[in-house]
Short mmCIF file of C-alpha atoms in Angstrom, two decimals:
data_model
loop_
_atom_site.label_atom_id
_atom_site.label_comp_id
_atom_site.label_asym_id
_atom_site.label_seq_id
_atom_site.Cartn_x
_atom_site.Cartn_y
_atom_site.Cartn_z
CA MET A 66 4.53 -43.13 -1.59
CA LEU A 67 4.54 -45.08 -5.18
CA GLN A 68 6.89 -47.59 -5.89
CA SER A 69 8.41 -48.47 -9.19
CA CYS A 70 6.56 -51.34 -10.99
CA THR A 71 8.07 -54.30 -12.97
CA ILE A 72 5.81 -56.28 -15.11
CA LEU A 73 7.33 -58.90 -17.61
CA ASN A 74 5.18 -60.78 -20.58
CA LEU A 75 2.11 -58.86 -20.95
CA ARG A 76 0.19 -58.94 -23.67
CA ILE A 77 -0.25 -55.75 -25.58
CA ASN A 78 -4.40 -55.57 -25.13
CA GLN A 79 -3.93 -56.53 -21.16
CA VAL A 80 -5.04 -53.71 -18.65
CA VAL A 81 -2.97 -53.58 -15.65
CA MET A 82 -3.71 -52.28 -12.17
CA SER A 83 -1.52 -52.04 -9.02
CA HIS A 84 -2.82 -51.22 -5.76
CA TYR A 85 0.88 -50.02 -4.70
CA CYS A 86 2.37 -47.84 -7.75
CA GLY A 87 -0.91 -47.28 -9.66
CA SER A 88 -2.71 -44.09 -10.50
CA ASP A 89 -6.51 -43.83 -11.28
CA THR A 90 -5.34 -40.08 -12.24
CA THR A 91 -2.31 -40.69 -13.99
CA GLY A 92 -2.91 -44.03 -14.80
CA LYS A 93 -3.15 -45.52 -18.58
CA GLY A 94 -3.52 -49.17 -17.79
CA THR A 95 -0.42 -49.99 -19.36
CA PRO A 96 2.68 -51.56 -17.19
CA GLU A 97 4.62 -48.28 -17.14
CA GLN A 98 1.45 -46.57 -15.91
CA PRO A 99 -1.01 -48.71 -14.25
CA TYR A 100 -4.39 -47.99 -12.76
CA GLN A 101 -4.92 -48.19 -9.13
CA THR A 102 -8.48 -49.69 -8.49
CA LEU A 103 -10.34 -52.25 -10.41
CA GLY A 104 -13.31 -50.02 -10.35
CA PHE A 105 -11.80 -47.33 -12.31
CA ALA A 106 -10.52 -49.64 -15.26
CA LEU A 107 -13.87 -51.20 -15.63
CA PHE A 108 -15.72 -47.48 -15.55
CA THR A 109 -12.92 -46.70 -18.62
CA HIS A 110 -13.11 -49.62 -20.41
CA GLY A 111 -16.27 -51.14 -19.67
CA SER A 112 -15.22 -54.79 -19.61
CA ALA A 113 -12.85 -56.85 -17.43
CA ASP A 114 -11.46 -58.76 -20.46
CA GLY A 115 -7.40 -58.77 -19.91
CA PHE A 116 -7.51 -57.42 -16.73
CA LEU A 117 -4.49 -58.28 -14.44
CA ILE A 118 -3.86 -57.01 -10.95
CA ARG A 119 -1.29 -57.26 -7.78
CA LYS A 120 -1.93 -55.97 -4.64
CA ASP A 121 1.89 -55.85 -3.33
CA PRO A 122 5.31 -56.11 -4.96
CA ASN A 123 5.52 -59.67 -3.26
CA THR A 124 2.66 -61.19 -5.58
CA GLU A 125 2.34 -61.76 -9.18
CA TYR A 126 -0.22 -60.39 -11.18
CA ASP A 127 -3.51 -62.26 -11.79
CA LYS A 128 -6.79 -62.25 -12.99
CA PRO A 129 -9.54 -60.21 -10.34
CA THR A 130 -11.93 -62.61 -8.65
CA GLN A 131 -15.17 -62.47 -9.27
CA SER A 132 -16.22 -61.11 -5.93
CA SER A 133 -13.69 -58.19 -6.63
CA LEU A 134 -15.22 -57.55 -9.89
CA LYS A 135 -18.92 -57.38 -8.17
CA LYS A 136 -17.77 -54.48 -5.80
CA ALA A 137 -15.56 -52.88 -8.27
CA GLN A 138 -18.88 -52.95 -10.89
CA LYS A 139 -20.90 -50.78 -8.26
CA THR A 140 -17.67 -48.13 -8.28
CA ALA A 141 -17.54 -48.24 -11.83
CA ASP A 142 -21.75 -47.65 -12.03
CA GLY A 143 -21.44 -44.68 -9.61
CA LEU A 144 -18.47 -43.11 -11.61
CA GLU A 145 -20.54 -43.62 -15.07
CA LYS A 146 -23.73 -41.98 -12.93
CA LYS A 147 -21.00 -39.08 -12.01
CA ARG A 148 -20.24 -38.75 -15.77
CA LYS A 149 -23.54 -38.83 -17.28
CA LYS A 150 -24.49 -36.18 -14.50
CA ALA A 151 -21.77 -33.70 -15.36
CA GLU A 152 -22.49 -34.17 -19.18
CA GLU A 153 -25.99 -33.04 -18.65
CA LEU A 154 -25.10 -30.11 -16.51
CA ALA A 155 -22.33 -28.94 -19.19
CA GLN A 156 -24.95 -29.16 -22.11
CA ARG A 157 -27.79 -27.21 -20.28
CA GLU A 158 -25.18 -24.62 -19.13
CA ALA A 159 -23.87 -24.80 -22.71
CA LYS A 160 -27.69 -24.33 -23.98
CA GLU A 161 -28.25 -21.36 -21.34
CA GLN A 162 -25.22 -19.92 -22.10
CA GLY A 163 -26.02 -20.11 -25.95
CA GLU A 164 -29.70 -18.74 -25.57
CA GLU A 165 -28.10 -15.74 -23.25
CA LYS A 166 -25.27 -15.13 -25.44
CA GLU A 167 -28.19 -14.96 -28.53
CA LYS A 168 -30.63 -13.03 -26.38
CA ARG A 169 -27.20 -10.55 -25.74
CA GLU A 170 -26.62 -10.20 -29.50
CA LYS A 171 -29.91 -9.30 -30.02
CA LEU A 172 -30.18 -6.67 -27.80
CA LEU A 173 -27.16 -5.20 -28.94
CA GLU A 174 -28.20 -5.31 -32.27
CA GLU A 175 -31.53 -3.69 -31.48
CA SER A 176 -29.63 -1.18 -29.14
CA LYS A 177 -27.32 0.13 -32.12
CA SER A 178 -30.61 2.01 -33.79
CA ILE A 179 -31.11 4.09 -30.65
CA VAL A 180 -29.62 7.61 -31.14
CA LEU A 181 -29.75 9.90 -28.20
CA THR A 182 -30.20 13.89 -28.78
CA GLU A 183 -30.36 16.53 -26.28
CA ASP A 184 -33.53 18.44 -25.91
CA PRO A 185 -32.88 22.16 -27.21
CA SER A 186 -35.63 22.94 -25.03
CA LEU A 187 -33.66 22.39 -21.71
CA PRO A 188 -30.86 24.64 -20.34
CA VAL A 189 -27.29 24.06 -22.03
CA ALA A 190 -25.65 21.63 -19.45
CA LYS A 191 -22.48 23.29 -17.94
CA LYS A 192 -19.54 21.66 -18.37
CA SER A 193 -17.11 20.70 -15.49
CA LYS A 194 -14.67 18.67 -13.28
CA ILE A 195 -16.21 16.75 -10.63
CA GLY A 196 -14.42 18.36 -8.12
CA HIS A 197 -16.15 21.67 -8.74
CA LEU A 198 -19.77 20.44 -9.01
CA GLN A 199 -20.53 21.73 -5.64
CA SER A 200 -22.02 25.00 -7.14
CA LEU A 201 -23.71 23.59 -9.56
CA ARG A 202 -26.69 21.13 -7.66
CA SER A 203 -29.77 20.78 -9.50
CA LYS A 204 -28.39 22.23 -12.73
CA ARG A 205 -27.70 20.43 -15.74
CA ILE A 206 -24.24 19.50 -16.10
CA ARG A 207 -21.56 17.67 -18.66
CA VAL A 208 -18.59 15.67 -17.09
CA SER A 209 -15.99 13.47 -18.52
CA GLY A 210 -13.87 10.47 -16.95
CA TRP A 211 -13.56 7.13 -16.39
CA VAL A 212 -16.07 4.28 -15.29
CA HIS A 213 -14.83 3.63 -11.71
CA ARG A 214 -17.68 1.28 -10.40
CA LEU A 215 -20.45 -0.20 -12.67
CA ARG A 216 -23.63 -2.32 -11.89
CA SER A 217 -26.36 -3.23 -13.82
CA GLN A 218 -29.86 -4.18 -12.35
CA LYS A 219 -33.34 -4.67 -13.88
CA GLY A 220 -32.68 -1.95 -17.00
CA ILE A 221 -30.97 0.41 -14.63
CA ILE A 222 -27.11 1.05 -14.93
CA PHE A 223 -25.33 2.62 -11.72
CA LEU A 224 -21.81 3.69 -12.13
CA VAL A 225 -19.27 5.76 -10.37
CA LEU A 226 -17.55 8.34 -12.45
CA ARG A 227 -13.99 9.18 -12.11
CA ASP A 228 -12.19 12.03 -13.47
CA GLY A 229 -9.17 12.83 -11.24
CA THR A 230 -10.79 15.42 -9.16
CA GLY A 231 -13.39 13.65 -7.53
CA TYR A 232 -16.52 10.65 -7.82
CA LEU A 233 -19.53 10.90 -9.07
CA GLN A 234 -22.61 8.58 -8.51
CA THR A 235 -24.50 8.26 -11.86
CA VAL A 236 -28.17 6.49 -12.60
CA LEU A 237 -28.33 5.43 -16.27
CA SER A 238 -32.13 4.82 -16.69
CA GLY A 239 -34.75 4.74 -19.66
CA LEU A 240 -33.65 5.01 -23.23
CA VAL A 241 -29.92 6.01 -22.04
CA SER A 242 -29.27 2.32 -20.52
CA GLN A 243 -30.71 0.92 -23.59
CA THR A 244 -28.13 2.38 -26.00
CA TYR A 245 -25.16 0.23 -27.38
CA GLU A 246 -22.58 2.53 -25.64
CA ALA A 247 -24.32 1.77 -21.91
CA LEU A 248 -24.92 -1.77 -22.81
CA THR A 249 -21.24 -2.46 -23.46
CA LEU A 250 -19.43 -0.39 -20.53
CA THR A 251 -16.87 -1.87 -18.73
CA LEU A 252 -14.71 -0.74 -15.80
CA GLU A 253 -12.24 1.75 -17.27
CA SER A 254 -14.09 2.92 -20.02
CA SER A 255 -13.74 6.64 -20.54
CA VAL A 256 -17.44 8.22 -21.03
CA GLU A 257 -18.90 11.89 -21.23
CA LEU A 258 -22.24 12.16 -19.24
CA VAL A 259 -24.93 14.92 -19.48
CA GLY A 260 -27.73 15.05 -16.94
CA THR A 261 -28.98 16.55 -13.64
CA LEU A 262 -26.95 17.16 -10.49
CA GLN A 263 -28.79 16.10 -7.74
CA GLU A 264 -27.73 16.10 -3.82
CA VAL A 265 -27.31 12.64 -2.21
CA PRO A 266 -30.71 11.95 -0.18
CA GLU A 267 -31.02 12.18 3.08
CA GLY A 268 -29.88 9.30 5.20
CA LYS A 269 -28.10 7.93 1.98
CA THR A 270 -24.13 8.26 1.47
CA ALA A 271 -21.99 8.55 -1.58
CA PRO A 272 -20.20 5.62 -2.64
CA LYS A 273 -17.04 4.67 -0.57
CA SER A 274 -14.28 2.59 -1.95
CA ASP A 275 -12.34 -0.07 -0.41
CA PRO A 276 -9.30 -0.37 -2.43
CA SER A 277 -6.79 -3.53 -2.37
CA ILE A 278 -4.01 -3.30 -0.37
CA GLN A 279 -1.55 -5.36 -2.83
CA ALA A 280 1.56 -3.50 -3.48
CA ASP A 281 2.01 -5.15 -6.94
CA LEU A 282 -1.61 -3.19 -7.90
CA ARG A 283 -0.35 0.09 -6.38
CA HIS A 284 -1.30 1.54 -9.82
CA LEU A 285 -4.64 0.60 -9.57
CA VAL A 286 -4.99 1.08 -5.80
CA ILE A 287 -4.41 4.80 -6.42
CA ARG A 288 -7.58 5.13 -8.34
CA GLY A 289 -9.62 4.50 -5.51
CA GLU A 290 -11.34 7.61 -3.29
CA THR A 291 -9.24 6.85 0.03
CA ALA A 292 -5.66 6.43 -1.77
CA SER A 293 -6.41 9.27 -4.37
CA SER A 294 -7.44 11.45 -1.15
CA VAL A 295 -4.39 10.82 0.49
CA LEU A 296 -2.28 12.15 -2.14
CA ARG A 297 -4.20 15.05 -3.03
CA LEU A 298 -3.65 15.94 0.65
CA ARG A 299 -0.28 15.28 0.24
CA ALA A 300 0.19 17.75 -2.38
CA LYS A 301 -1.76 20.47 -0.51
CA LEU A 302 0.52 19.87 2.31
CA LEU A 303 3.56 20.54 0.39
CA GLN A 304 2.12 23.61 -0.84
CA ALA A 305 1.07 24.29 2.60
CA PHE A 306 4.74 23.94 3.90
CA ARG A 307 6.10 26.13 1.32
CA ALA A 308 3.66 28.88 1.73
CA THR A 309 4.62 28.81 5.41
CA TYR A 310 8.38 29.10 4.55
CA ALA A 311 7.66 31.96 2.11
CA ASP A 312 6.10 33.51 5.18
CA HIS A 313 9.20 32.82 7.56
CA THR A 314 11.50 34.32 4.35
CA MET A 315 13.22 30.88 4.10
CA LEU A 316 14.12 30.25 0.45
CA GLU A 317 14.01 26.38 -1.08
CA VAL A 318 16.90 24.95 -2.28
CA THR A 319 17.66 21.48 -4.23
CA PRO A 320 20.54 19.76 -2.92
CA PRO A 321 21.79 16.47 -4.56
CA CYS A 322 20.53 13.12 -4.26
CA LEU A 323 24.07 11.35 -5.58
CA VAL A 324 26.50 12.07 -2.73
CA GLN A 325 30.13 10.92 -1.36
CA THR A 326 29.73 11.51 2.05
CA GLN A 327 27.62 10.02 4.90
CA VAL A 328 25.68 11.93 7.73
CA GLU A 329 24.14 8.99 10.12
CA GLY A 330 26.47 6.28 9.40
CA GLY A 331 27.63 3.96 6.50
CA SER A 332 25.48 1.16 7.71
CA THR A 333 22.09 2.52 6.42
CA LEU A 334 23.95 3.66 2.87
CA PHE A 335 22.78 2.44 -0.50
CA SER A 336 26.32 2.47 -2.50
CA LEU A 337 26.82 2.60 -6.07
CA ASN A 338 29.77 3.22 -8.30
CA TYR A 339 29.62 6.54 -9.94
CA TYR A 340 31.74 6.73 -12.98
CA GLY A 341 34.61 4.69 -11.00
CA GLN A 342 33.99 6.37 -7.73
CA PRO A 343 32.03 5.17 -4.62
CA ALA A 344 29.22 7.09 -4.02
CA TYR A 345 25.88 7.29 -2.08
CA LEU A 346 22.10 8.07 -2.64
CA THR A 347 21.60 10.86 0.24
CA GLN A 348 20.60 10.19 3.71
CA SER A 349 20.31 13.69 4.66
CA SER A 350 20.83 17.13 2.97
CA GLN A 351 21.71 18.58 6.46
CA LEU A 352 25.45 19.45 5.56
CA TYR A 353 24.41 21.10 1.99
CA LEU A 354 21.74 23.50 3.54
CA GLU A 355 24.53 24.78 6.25
CA THR A 356 26.62 25.59 3.28
CA CYS A 357 24.05 27.58 1.75
CA LEU A 358 23.44 30.03 5.32
CA PRO A 359 26.02 32.61 4.50
CA SER A 360 24.83 33.22 0.68
CA LEU A 361 21.17 32.72 0.70
CA GLY A 362 19.89 32.84 4.74
CA ASP A 363 17.59 30.22 6.13
CA VAL A 364 16.70 27.85 3.76
CA PHE A 365 14.91 24.32 3.54
CA CYS A 366 14.57 21.69 0.79
CA PHE A 367 12.02 18.77 -0.04
CA GLN A 368 14.52 15.82 -1.30
CA GLU A 369 14.33 12.19 -1.42
CA SER A 370 16.32 10.49 1.13
CA PHE A 371 17.27 6.84 1.12
CA ARG A 372 17.81 4.51 4.21
CA ALA A 373 19.22 0.99 3.24
CA GLU A 374 17.90 0.13 6.69
CA ASN A 375 16.21 -3.35 6.87
CA SER A 376 13.16 -2.65 8.69
CA HIS A 377 9.75 -3.92 7.98
CA THR A 378 7.53 -1.72 10.38
CA ARG A 379 4.43 0.03 9.13
CA ARG A 380 6.67 3.61 10.09
CA HIS A 381 9.70 2.90 7.58
CA LEU A 382 10.33 3.19 4.09
CA SER A 383 13.78 2.85 2.11
CA GLU A 384 13.12 6.16 0.36
CA TYR A 385 11.04 8.93 1.55
CA THR A 386 10.77 12.56 1.12
CA HIS A 387 12.43 14.64 3.37
CA LEU A 388 11.64 18.00 4.39
CA GLU A 389 14.92 19.66 6.08
CA GLY A 390 15.40 23.04 7.14
CA GLU A 391 18.53 25.17 8.48
CA LEU A 392 18.74 28.34 10.12
CA GLY A 393 21.50 30.76 10.94
CA PHE A 394 22.27 32.77 14.38
CA ILE A 395 19.77 30.62 16.24
CA ASN A 396 19.77 29.19 19.94
CA PHE A 397 17.95 25.73 20.67
CA ASP A 398 14.75 27.20 22.18
CA GLU A 399 14.27 29.31 19.40
CA LEU A 400 14.52 26.60 17.15
CA MET A 401 11.99 24.55 18.60
CA SER A 402 9.91 27.46 18.77
CA HIS A 403 10.37 28.08 14.95
CA LEU A 404 9.56 24.23 14.12
CA GLU A 405 6.22 24.68 16.42
CA ALA A 406 5.33 27.93 14.52
CA ILE A 407 6.34 25.98 10.85
CA ILE A 408 3.70 22.63 11.63
CA CYS A 409 0.94 24.72 13.31
CA GLU A 410 0.80 27.81 10.52
CA THR A 411 1.16 25.15 8.07
CA VAL A 412 -1.97 22.71 9.49
CA GLY A 413 -3.48 26.13 9.78
CA LYS A 414 -3.45 26.90 6.10
CA LEU A 415 -4.56 23.51 5.49
CA LEU A 416 -7.78 23.87 7.41
CA ALA A 417 -8.20 27.50 6.02
CA ASP A 418 -8.39 25.71 2.52
CA PRO A 419 -11.75 24.17 1.57
CA ILE A 420 -10.25 21.14 -0.21
CA ALA A 421 -7.48 20.69 2.16
CA ALA A 422 -10.12 20.87 5.07
CA GLY A 423 -12.33 18.56 3.44
CA LEU A 424 -9.96 16.09 2.53
CA ILE A 425 -8.88 15.89 6.18
CA GLN A 426 -12.23 15.81 7.51
CA GLN A 427 -12.88 12.62 5.11
CA LEU A 428 -9.67 10.91 5.96
CA ASN A 429 -9.44 11.97 9.54
CA PRO A 430 -12.75 13.29 10.83
CA GLY A 431 -11.39 13.49 14.63
CA PHE A 432 -8.29 15.74 13.77
CA LYS A 433 -7.88 18.65 15.82
CA ALA A 434 -5.02 21.36 15.01
CA PRO A 435 -2.04 20.82 17.47
CA ALA A 436 -1.91 23.33 20.36
CA ARG A 437 1.03 25.44 21.29
CA PRO A 438 3.38 25.15 23.10
CA PHE A 439 4.24 21.80 22.47
CA LEU A 440 5.14 19.54 25.35
CA ARG A 441 9.27 20.17 26.06
CA MET A 442 10.68 17.04 27.98
CA SER A 443 14.28 16.49 28.84
CA TYR A 444 15.89 13.22 28.73
CA ALA A 445 16.01 13.14 32.24
CA ASP A 446 12.39 13.59 32.88
CA THR A 447 11.50 11.26 29.70
CA ILE A 448 13.55 8.45 31.70
CA GLY A 449 11.40 9.23 34.84
CA TRP A 450 7.97 9.05 32.74
CA LEU A 451 8.86 5.87 31.40
CA VAL A 452 9.89 4.34 34.90
CA GLU A 453 6.67 5.69 36.28
CA HIS A 454 4.14 4.20 33.50
CA LYS A 455 6.28 0.89 33.57
CA ILE A 456 7.33 1.28 29.87
CA GLN A 457 10.64 -0.97 29.75
CA HIS A 458 12.78 -2.22 27.35
CA ALA A 459 14.77 -5.59 26.72
CA ALA A 460 17.86 -5.82 28.60
CA GLU A 461 21.13 -6.23 26.74
CA ASP A 462 24.77 -7.63 27.58
CA ALA A 463 27.91 -5.82 26.90
CA ASP A 464 27.99 -6.56 22.95
CA GLY A 465 24.30 -5.21 22.53
CA ASN A 466 22.87 -8.80 22.31
CA VAL A 467 19.14 -9.20 24.03
CA ILE A 468 19.09 -11.25 27.14
CA LEU A 469 16.52 -13.83 27.37
CA ASP A 470 14.91 -14.83 30.64
CA GLU A 471 13.96 -18.71 31.23
CA ALA A 472 11.18 -19.13 29.08
CA GLY A 473 13.14 -17.74 26.37
CA LYS A 474 11.59 -14.44 26.07
CA PRO A 475 13.43 -10.77 26.23
CA LYS A 476 14.08 -9.92 29.99
CA MET A 477 12.32 -6.45 30.18
CA VAL A 478 14.11 -3.94 32.75
CA ASP A 479 13.21 -0.16 33.72
CA HIS A 480 15.22 2.71 31.73
CA VAL A 481 18.14 4.21 33.29
CA VAL A 482 19.73 7.49 32.72
CA GLY A 483 22.56 6.34 30.31
CA ASP A 484 19.95 4.31 28.16
CA ASP A 485 19.13 5.14 24.27
CA ILE A 486 15.53 5.50 24.55
CA ALA A 487 13.98 2.65 21.90
CA GLU A 488 11.74 4.03 19.10
CA ALA A 489 8.72 1.54 20.35
CA ALA A 490 9.10 3.19 23.79
CA GLU A 491 9.07 6.78 22.57
CA ARG A 492 5.83 5.63 20.36
CA GLN A 493 4.14 4.30 23.22
CA MET A 494 4.84 7.44 25.79
CA THR A 495 3.64 9.66 22.88
CA ASP A 496 0.38 7.71 22.15
CA ILE A 497 -0.20 8.03 26.00
CA ILE A 498 0.59 11.97 26.23
CA GLY A 499 -1.78 12.24 23.02
CA ARG A 500 0.03 15.71 22.19
CA LEU A 501 2.94 16.71 19.94
CA SER A 502 5.93 16.44 22.24
CA PHE A 503 9.80 17.59 22.21
CA CYS A 504 12.05 15.00 23.86
CA ILE A 505 15.44 17.03 24.26
CA ARG A 506 19.18 15.63 24.44
CA THR A 507 21.88 17.64 25.45
CA THR A 508 25.62 16.98 25.01
CA VAL A 509 28.76 18.70 25.64
CA PHE A 510 28.87 19.38 21.79
CA THR A 511 25.22 19.23 20.56
CA GLU A 512 21.67 19.88 21.37
CA SER A 513 18.96 18.10 19.94
CA CYS A 514 15.79 16.58 20.15
CA ASP A 515 12.95 14.38 18.58
CA LEU A 516 9.66 15.73 17.73
CA LEU A 517 7.02 12.88 18.75
CA MET A 518 3.51 12.64 17.28
CA PRO A 519 0.64 10.44 18.53
CA ASN A 520 0.06 7.21 16.71
CA VAL A 521 3.30 7.97 14.71
CA GLY A 522 6.23 8.46 16.97
CA GLU A 523 9.14 10.58 15.87
CA ILE A 524 8.89 12.75 12.93
CA VAL A 525 11.42 15.26 13.53
CA GLU A 526 15.50 14.94 14.22
CA GLU A 527 17.22 18.13 14.46
CA GLY A 528 20.80 19.25 16.15
CA ILE A 529 24.13 20.80 15.18
CA ASP A 530 26.45 17.73 13.86
CA PRO A 531 29.72 18.81 12.19
CA ALA A 532 31.57 16.30 10.18
CA PRO A 533 35.12 16.17 8.85
CA TYR A 534 34.38 16.77 5.33
CA TYR A 535 36.54 19.84 3.40
CA TRP A 536 33.72 21.66 2.10
CA PHE A 537 31.48 21.48 5.19
CA THR A 538 34.38 22.35 7.35
CA ASP A 539 35.35 25.25 5.67
CA GLN A 540 32.19 26.74 7.17
CA ARG A 541 34.39 26.96 10.19
CA LYS A 542 37.05 28.86 8.44
CA TYR A 543 35.03 31.36 6.80
CA GLY A 544 32.48 33.11 8.83
CA THR A 545 30.66 30.13 10.82
CA CYS A 546 27.62 30.99 13.00
CA GLU A 547 25.38 29.69 15.88
CA HIS A 548 22.76 27.59 13.80
CA GLY A 549 20.56 24.81 13.70
CA GLY A 550 18.38 22.33 11.62
CA TYR A 551 16.09 19.97 11.23
CA GLY A 552 14.47 17.14 9.30
CA LEU A 553 11.00 15.93 9.01
CA GLY A 554 9.66 13.04 7.33
CA VAL A 555 6.82 14.23 5.19
CA GLU A 556 5.09 10.74 4.67
CA ARG A 557 5.09 10.22 8.62
CA PHE A 558 3.43 13.89 9.14
CA LEU A 559 1.02 12.82 6.13
CA ALA A 560 0.24 9.36 8.22
CA TRP A 561 -0.37 11.55 11.57
CA LEU A 562 -2.58 14.28 9.53
CA ALA A 563 -4.67 11.32 7.49
CA ASN A 564 -4.66 9.24 10.20
CA ARG A 565 -3.08 6.47 8.25
CA TYR A 566 -2.25 3.02 9.83
CA THR A 567 1.17 3.01 7.76
CA VAL A 568 3.23 5.32 5.99
CA ARG A 569 3.15 3.15 3.01
CA GLU A 570 -0.18 4.73 2.36
CA CYS A 571 1.35 8.07 2.08
CA SER A 572 3.72 7.34 -0.64
CA LEU A 573 2.76 7.53 -4.50
CA TYR A 574 4.80 4.45 -4.91
CA PRO A 575 6.43 3.40 -1.45
CA ARG A 576 9.49 1.55 -1.29
CA TRP A 577 10.71 -0.72 1.19
CA PRO A 578 13.00 -3.63 1.60
CA GLY A 579 12.36 -6.05 -0.78
CA ARG A 580 9.65 -3.72 -2.88
CA ALA A 581 10.94 -1.38 -6.08
CA THR A 582 7.79 -2.08 -8.09
CA PRO A 583 5.54 -0.82 -9.86
#
């Protein structure tokens, strides 16, 4: 720790050192900023004339002794050798850089005289998107896109081209690699390439990307093969869902995101001032869908839902795409069978689509379509299963606080009938079972269940949950019916389908607590 220095009656040409408050890094040899060591002072000034030094604040400044000067001179000589060596290295690097720059400039200047022309005797190159090249193998093609990767080696340029539909490994050699355009290529340069399309040699693989997961660079991450493949599969998934709903004569509607009601509790609502009135970002469109039944029949929607839940797990987002459906004149067993059909038929459509199936194979090679019927477990059976497999939960007191053991860790206890089964326990159970399962809950007023998927956990919550709002309760006045609905998190479904570790990979620009950019 540096202490303050006070120096009196020093001449202007004197050099000051202080062992206890000086610094060889920021010191200038002045009373206000003294050096710390005698060796550095000698290295800096070359002569001990005018040197004054003191070792502690209780002694006066004095001239250094001859023995200390002799020892300090060795330090100064060592510092001087280091300086000369660094100076020689800098000069050599500057010379090499200058020669390399001169060589590069000469090469670029010569390259400007190279003009490429297409050989008219060759077949006309077929213009195509990379994603449509499969039928053009061994033929001349013309493709345009952006340089995704770039590497030069001994007169050959290797690059990976990206055009938004796929990736193409490209080799530039001979005269082509010597052109000005080739020599000045950079990442993300836009180019047009003409050449012969060849298959990847046996035993070799096409390039794979390893994109950064830094959220701040998401706009660049989505240019990678894996990230863009997930987003392409997401688009195919939404298409397949819509086609399946059309097969079931269900109509898509678009409920509002700005609402003045709540569906699943006020603690997870994002609130805002809406022209002087309180309003919220929607948690669910369930109630709006029910109002559509008398006029539009069975309906569904894809709508963004928002949860102000301070959760940082790999399975939670603050904003997610919510697929919700509502059906009239349906009982609980029929509703679960309907949901089985929607999921299985949607997956079937994806696997029948060559592009979607290829994406699934790329992202999740071991994927198998779910088998029907899904496992259906009652609440009591689920509790019994958890106890049998020794899946416990943290004990809580009457106020909901976790009870700690003597070691300060949560006290773990078996589940009993009446417990609210925690999400972690549901997920662990589902991973062990290894298949899609309904966990059924029944009360006096509602029948509901969670649809659980391996490695993801709950993706669907469904039930009949009336709320005391006039526009909603009017449904009871003017011809209500037995009905049921459900909500499915698209990102969670996609994470299961594409075998992604986190739902954050399944959203274009994911939002979670503390993250609202880019």
